[in-house]
């Protein structure tokens, strides 16, 4: 069983839904990074159950820092974060020890662990375990924010109701709006409609799911690796580890399959006003090409299935008798989790990106130690252009071939 993920930065999660405590351990963080516990508490609050559209299991989720943080900064050792379970009701699950809940991990877990797993509330398979991920992810988000990298999500779709998309012409404003919203829907009317739909599903003993759209800004170009360690591979690995996530795509995702290449390609254009000086006119590929960031906002879509714990009568099997039974779940459950999952998805993305950035920084440091000069994208194009002029290779290029790399003044200088 793998509870640890990461390359240079490693995350370990622990605990069960109705055990004594849950939590996370972060190893690999450099010493001296500021840790704002008030900001961490704000992130934990975004995950808490509130109101009629969430479970009535209201855990306080107070994070105890057992190690790795001293006087408000990382100490360079393992950061251990623990959250005590305060309002367990394991008796709610007595009837479920041998009766398998449809949509849950019960059947698969029974087969994997020979019936020895903690079945109460899903045990280690429960979404409750993501509280530790949020606590660890908050620290990662703070590190990224200090480097100008922002992460925000909104509920793009809930059941059949769609929110408006992020407005990329005013992305900073939309990011600030999304981060300020408790429910996470940009269009106020759609937000009200979604609330009503969740309440309707709850009144019928049912549940609903949806899709989250996540955007990341401020990432430099060149993060990641091709093939097995691509940005998509790393982030998808993390996102699919979040309970209830059943789909992950980047940019326009599956919609790209319906386009011609001329439509799917993002035209590359110069923009001297921006760092690097080169952008794409569109962002259908979600800021990623070849497994690497290209400097544009990274766009991620995450599909979250309806909560499997519903109050309707369902068909199941009694493991002791092998006979079919009718099962009706009791206890405290969410009619929808997508609004609480926003911060979980953002936390997973933050951890993954910080790990990727640390890997890149380590690689760049090795190159720097070997005498490789540090240049931004624009400088690299200009340097290569100058080399071609010196060697005579530039004469073979057409004006249109070199014009995207630099403006006229920079070409003349080269």
XYZ file of C-alpha atoms in Angstrom, residues 94-392:
299
model
C -22.156 -1.792 12.419
C -24.622 -3.183 9.876
C -22.136 -2.610 7.037
C -19.290 -4.837 8.183
C -20.333 -7.584 5.779
C -22.783 -5.694 3.603
C -21.091 -3.949 0.717
C -22.038 -0.379 -0.152
C -22.523 0.234 -3.890
C -20.169 2.868 -5.298
C -17.730 2.547 -2.388
C -14.402 0.728 -2.141
C -15.912 -1.935 0.170
C -15.869 -4.855 -2.282
C -12.442 -4.063 -3.745
C -10.926 -3.353 -0.310
C -12.320 -6.593 1.132
C -10.620 -8.496 -1.685
C -7.359 -6.528 -1.368
C -6.989 -6.731 2.424
C -8.712 -10.042 3.132
C -11.435 -8.378 5.187
C -8.965 -6.826 7.655
C -9.479 -3.211 6.542
C -11.204 -0.617 8.722
C -14.624 -0.493 7.067
C -16.098 2.273 9.250
C -16.914 5.236 7.039
C -14.647 3.815 4.366
C -11.622 3.776 6.677
C -8.508 4.870 4.800
C -10.490 5.112 1.548
C -12.670 7.902 2.935
C -12.683 11.451 1.638
C -12.086 12.385 5.279
C -8.399 11.588 4.715
C -8.118 14.557 2.346
C -8.071 16.903 5.349
C -4.408 16.011 5.789
C -3.786 16.671 2.103
C -5.323 20.136 2.457
C -3.141 20.936 5.476
C 0.023 19.901 3.635
C -1.145 21.531 0.420
C -1.704 24.830 2.201
C 1.991 25.031 3.037
C 2.847 24.251 -0.586
C 0.400 26.915 -1.814
C 2.048 29.478 0.430
C 5.466 28.692 -1.039
C 4.086 28.973 -4.577
C 2.236 32.217 -3.792
C 5.475 33.755 -2.537
C 6.846 33.087 -6.032
C 3.871 34.646 -7.806
C 2.069 31.377 -8.604
C -1.684 31.378 -7.999
C -4.181 28.487 -8.043
C -7.957 28.863 -8.191
C -10.941 26.658 -9.018
C -14.624 27.076 -9.691
C -17.472 24.614 -10.094
C -17.668 24.504 -13.867
C -20.620 22.131 -13.852
C -22.892 20.563 -11.246
C -25.095 17.805 -12.637
C -26.576 19.559 -15.716
C -26.037 23.166 -14.588
C -22.985 24.974 -16.007
C -21.211 27.994 -14.569
C -19.617 30.533 -16.906
C -16.004 29.854 -17.846
C -13.010 31.707 -16.467
C -12.629 34.970 -18.396
C -9.028 34.828 -19.588
C -9.158 38.470 -20.635
C -9.689 39.325 -16.954
C -8.165 36.267 -15.331
C -6.658 37.990 -12.291
C -10.080 39.344 -11.344
C -11.730 35.952 -11.803
C -9.047 34.230 -9.730
C -9.599 36.717 -6.907
C -13.357 36.185 -7.209
C -13.083 32.388 -7.158
C -10.772 32.476 -4.144
C -13.236 34.675 -2.250
C -16.294 32.486 -2.867
C -17.340 29.890 -0.311
C -19.351 27.870 -2.815
C -17.107 28.582 -5.800
C -19.481 29.494 -8.641
C -18.675 32.622 -10.662
C -22.227 33.330 -11.876
C -24.475 34.245 -8.890
C -27.635 32.904 -10.547
C -25.974 29.599 -11.400
C -24.750 29.415 -7.808
C -28.316 29.710 -6.533
C -29.513 27.121 -9.050
C -26.825 24.671 -7.946
C -27.691 25.149 -4.281
C -31.315 24.368 -5.044
C -30.371 21.277 -7.026
C -28.228 19.893 -4.188
C -31.024 20.477 -1.688
C -33.493 18.763 -4.011
C -31.212 15.733 -4.383
C -30.735 15.594 -0.602
C -34.481 15.690 -0.002
C -34.811 12.619 -2.209
C -32.007 10.763 -0.412
C -29.783 11.130 -3.463
C -26.585 12.949 -4.451
C -25.007 14.825 -7.367
C -21.529 15.323 -8.824
C -19.872 17.733 -11.223
C -16.737 19.144 -12.809
C -14.161 21.556 -11.403
C -12.088 23.900 -13.551
C -8.726 24.791 -12.019
C -6.349 27.452 -13.330
C -2.701 28.015 -12.385
C -0.947 31.274 -13.271
C 2.636 32.458 -12.821
C 4.364 29.210 -13.789
C 7.501 29.708 -15.890
C 7.897 27.837 -19.155
C 9.911 24.622 -19.118
C 8.630 22.918 -15.956
C 8.230 19.146 -16.241
C 9.687 16.401 -18.411
C 8.563 14.454 -21.465
C 6.793 11.100 -21.283
C 6.618 9.477 -17.840
C 7.320 12.551 -15.709
C 5.244 15.025 -17.694
C 3.299 17.682 -15.834
C 0.102 15.940 -16.918
C 1.351 12.568 -15.642
C 2.363 13.947 -12.254
C -0.784 15.981 -11.661
C -3.159 13.307 -12.962
C -1.504 10.770 -10.645
C -2.210 13.033 -7.688
C -5.707 14.047 -8.744
C -6.856 10.490 -9.356
C -5.748 9.667 -5.808
C -8.486 11.972 -4.491
C -11.587 9.891 -3.647
C -14.515 10.401 -6.071
C -12.342 11.796 -8.890
C -13.181 9.872 -12.066
C -11.819 12.103 -14.808
C -8.941 14.533 -15.381
C -8.176 16.531 -18.515
C -5.983 19.484 -19.451
C -6.902 22.436 -21.626
C -9.734 21.542 -23.974
C -9.056 17.871 -23.216
C -11.345 15.439 -25.015
C -12.835 18.271 -27.080
C -9.512 18.501 -28.953
C -10.279 15.119 -30.512
C -13.158 16.730 -32.413
C -11.015 19.474 -33.964
C -8.697 19.761 -36.953
C -5.046 20.378 -36.185
C -5.418 23.897 -37.548
C -8.053 24.488 -34.871
C -6.340 22.653 -32.024
C -2.924 24.301 -32.395
C -2.315 27.412 -30.306
C -0.672 30.078 -32.536
C 2.612 31.385 -31.116
C 2.999 35.160 -31.101
C 5.504 37.697 -29.728
C 4.600 39.791 -26.710
C 7.540 41.979 -25.624
C 5.559 43.211 -22.611
C 5.682 39.821 -20.892
C 8.590 37.870 -19.353
C 10.045 35.629 -22.039
C 8.429 37.740 -24.758
C 6.476 34.886 -26.372
C 2.929 33.668 -25.740
C 0.241 31.672 -27.514
C -2.780 33.458 -28.969
C -5.114 30.753 -27.625
C -4.734 28.211 -24.841
C -6.540 25.093 -26.024
C -3.680 22.904 -24.789
C -3.998 24.286 -21.278
C -0.512 25.734 -20.930
C 1.178 22.391 -21.595
C 3.069 21.000 -24.579
C 5.283 17.931 -24.663
C 4.737 17.368 -20.958
C 6.156 20.821 -20.149
C 4.659 24.146 -19.132
C 4.770 26.712 -21.942
C 4.272 29.828 -19.804
C 0.524 30.126 -20.363
C -2.006 29.449 -17.580
C -2.338 25.744 -16.830
C -5.967 24.627 -17.141
C -7.217 21.443 -15.459
C -10.682 19.887 -15.465
C -11.558 17.339 -12.777
C -14.712 15.203 -12.822
C -16.105 14.345 -9.378
C -18.720 11.606 -9.196
C -21.860 11.858 -7.028
C -21.336 10.914 -3.386
C -21.886 7.125 -3.209
C -23.408 7.314 0.294
C -27.095 7.850 -0.450
C -30.207 7.058 1.571
C -32.092 5.230 -1.154
C -32.560 1.445 -0.889
C -29.939 -0.316 -3.031
C -29.066 -3.861 -4.058
C -26.073 -5.466 -2.363
C -24.691 -8.777 -1.071
C -24.123 -10.064 2.460
C -20.565 -11.405 2.520
C -21.319 -13.919 5.300
C -24.256 -15.562 3.553
C -23.473 -14.751 -0.061
C -27.105 -13.796 -0.530
C -28.599 -10.718 -2.129
C -29.827 -8.095 0.331
C -31.493 -4.716 0.230
C -29.261 -2.074 1.767
C -30.213 1.334 3.114
C -27.363 3.406 4.459
C -27.783 5.492 7.616
C -25.481 8.068 9.184
C -24.264 11.528 8.126
C -23.334 12.018 4.474
C -22.860 14.752 1.873
C -25.456 15.093 -0.891
C -22.637 16.704 -2.871
C -18.913 17.072 -2.208
C -17.706 19.104 -5.164
C -17.793 22.454 -3.330
C -15.646 20.959 -0.555
C -13.408 19.221 -3.094
C -12.235 22.516 -4.629
C -9.584 23.092 -1.978
C -8.612 19.403 -2.071
C -7.927 19.574 -5.817
C -6.046 22.852 -5.442
C -3.957 21.342 -2.631
C -3.029 18.300 -4.715
C -2.068 20.558 -7.628
C -0.005 22.792 -5.328
C 1.951 19.852 -3.945
C 2.589 18.403 -7.403
C 3.733 21.696 -8.893
C 6.028 22.519 -5.984
C 7.668 19.109 -6.342
C 8.110 19.677 -10.093
C 9.586 23.132 -9.463
C 12.026 21.725 -6.924
C 13.141 19.090 -9.432
C 13.654 21.754 -12.104
C 15.553 24.028 -9.709
C 17.833 21.139 -8.763
C 18.492 20.412 -12.437
C 19.162 24.089 -13.190
C 21.516 24.293 -10.214
C 23.501 21.357 -11.565
C 23.659 23.047 -14.963
C 24.671 26.350 -13.412
C 27.440 24.644 -11.473
C 28.625 23.202 -14.793
C 28.736 26.678 -16.368
C 25.437 26.642 -18.279
C 24.180 30.278 -18.436
C 20.730 31.110 -17.080
C 18.523 32.772 -19.717
C 14.852 33.454 -20.223
C 13.030 32.234 -23.330
C 13.552 35.459 -25.312
C 17.267 35.553 -24.560
C 17.633 31.934 -25.682
C 16.008 32.748 -29.054
C 18.209 35.813 -29.515
C 21.349 33.879 -28.614
C 20.502 31.101 -31.062
C 19.743 33.675 -33.768
C 23.112 35.336 -33.229
C 24.856 31.982 -33.533
C 23.079 31.309 -36.822
C 24.123 34.684 -38.234
C 27.724 34.001 -37.246
C 27.643 30.601 -38.952
C 25.729 31.810 -42.018
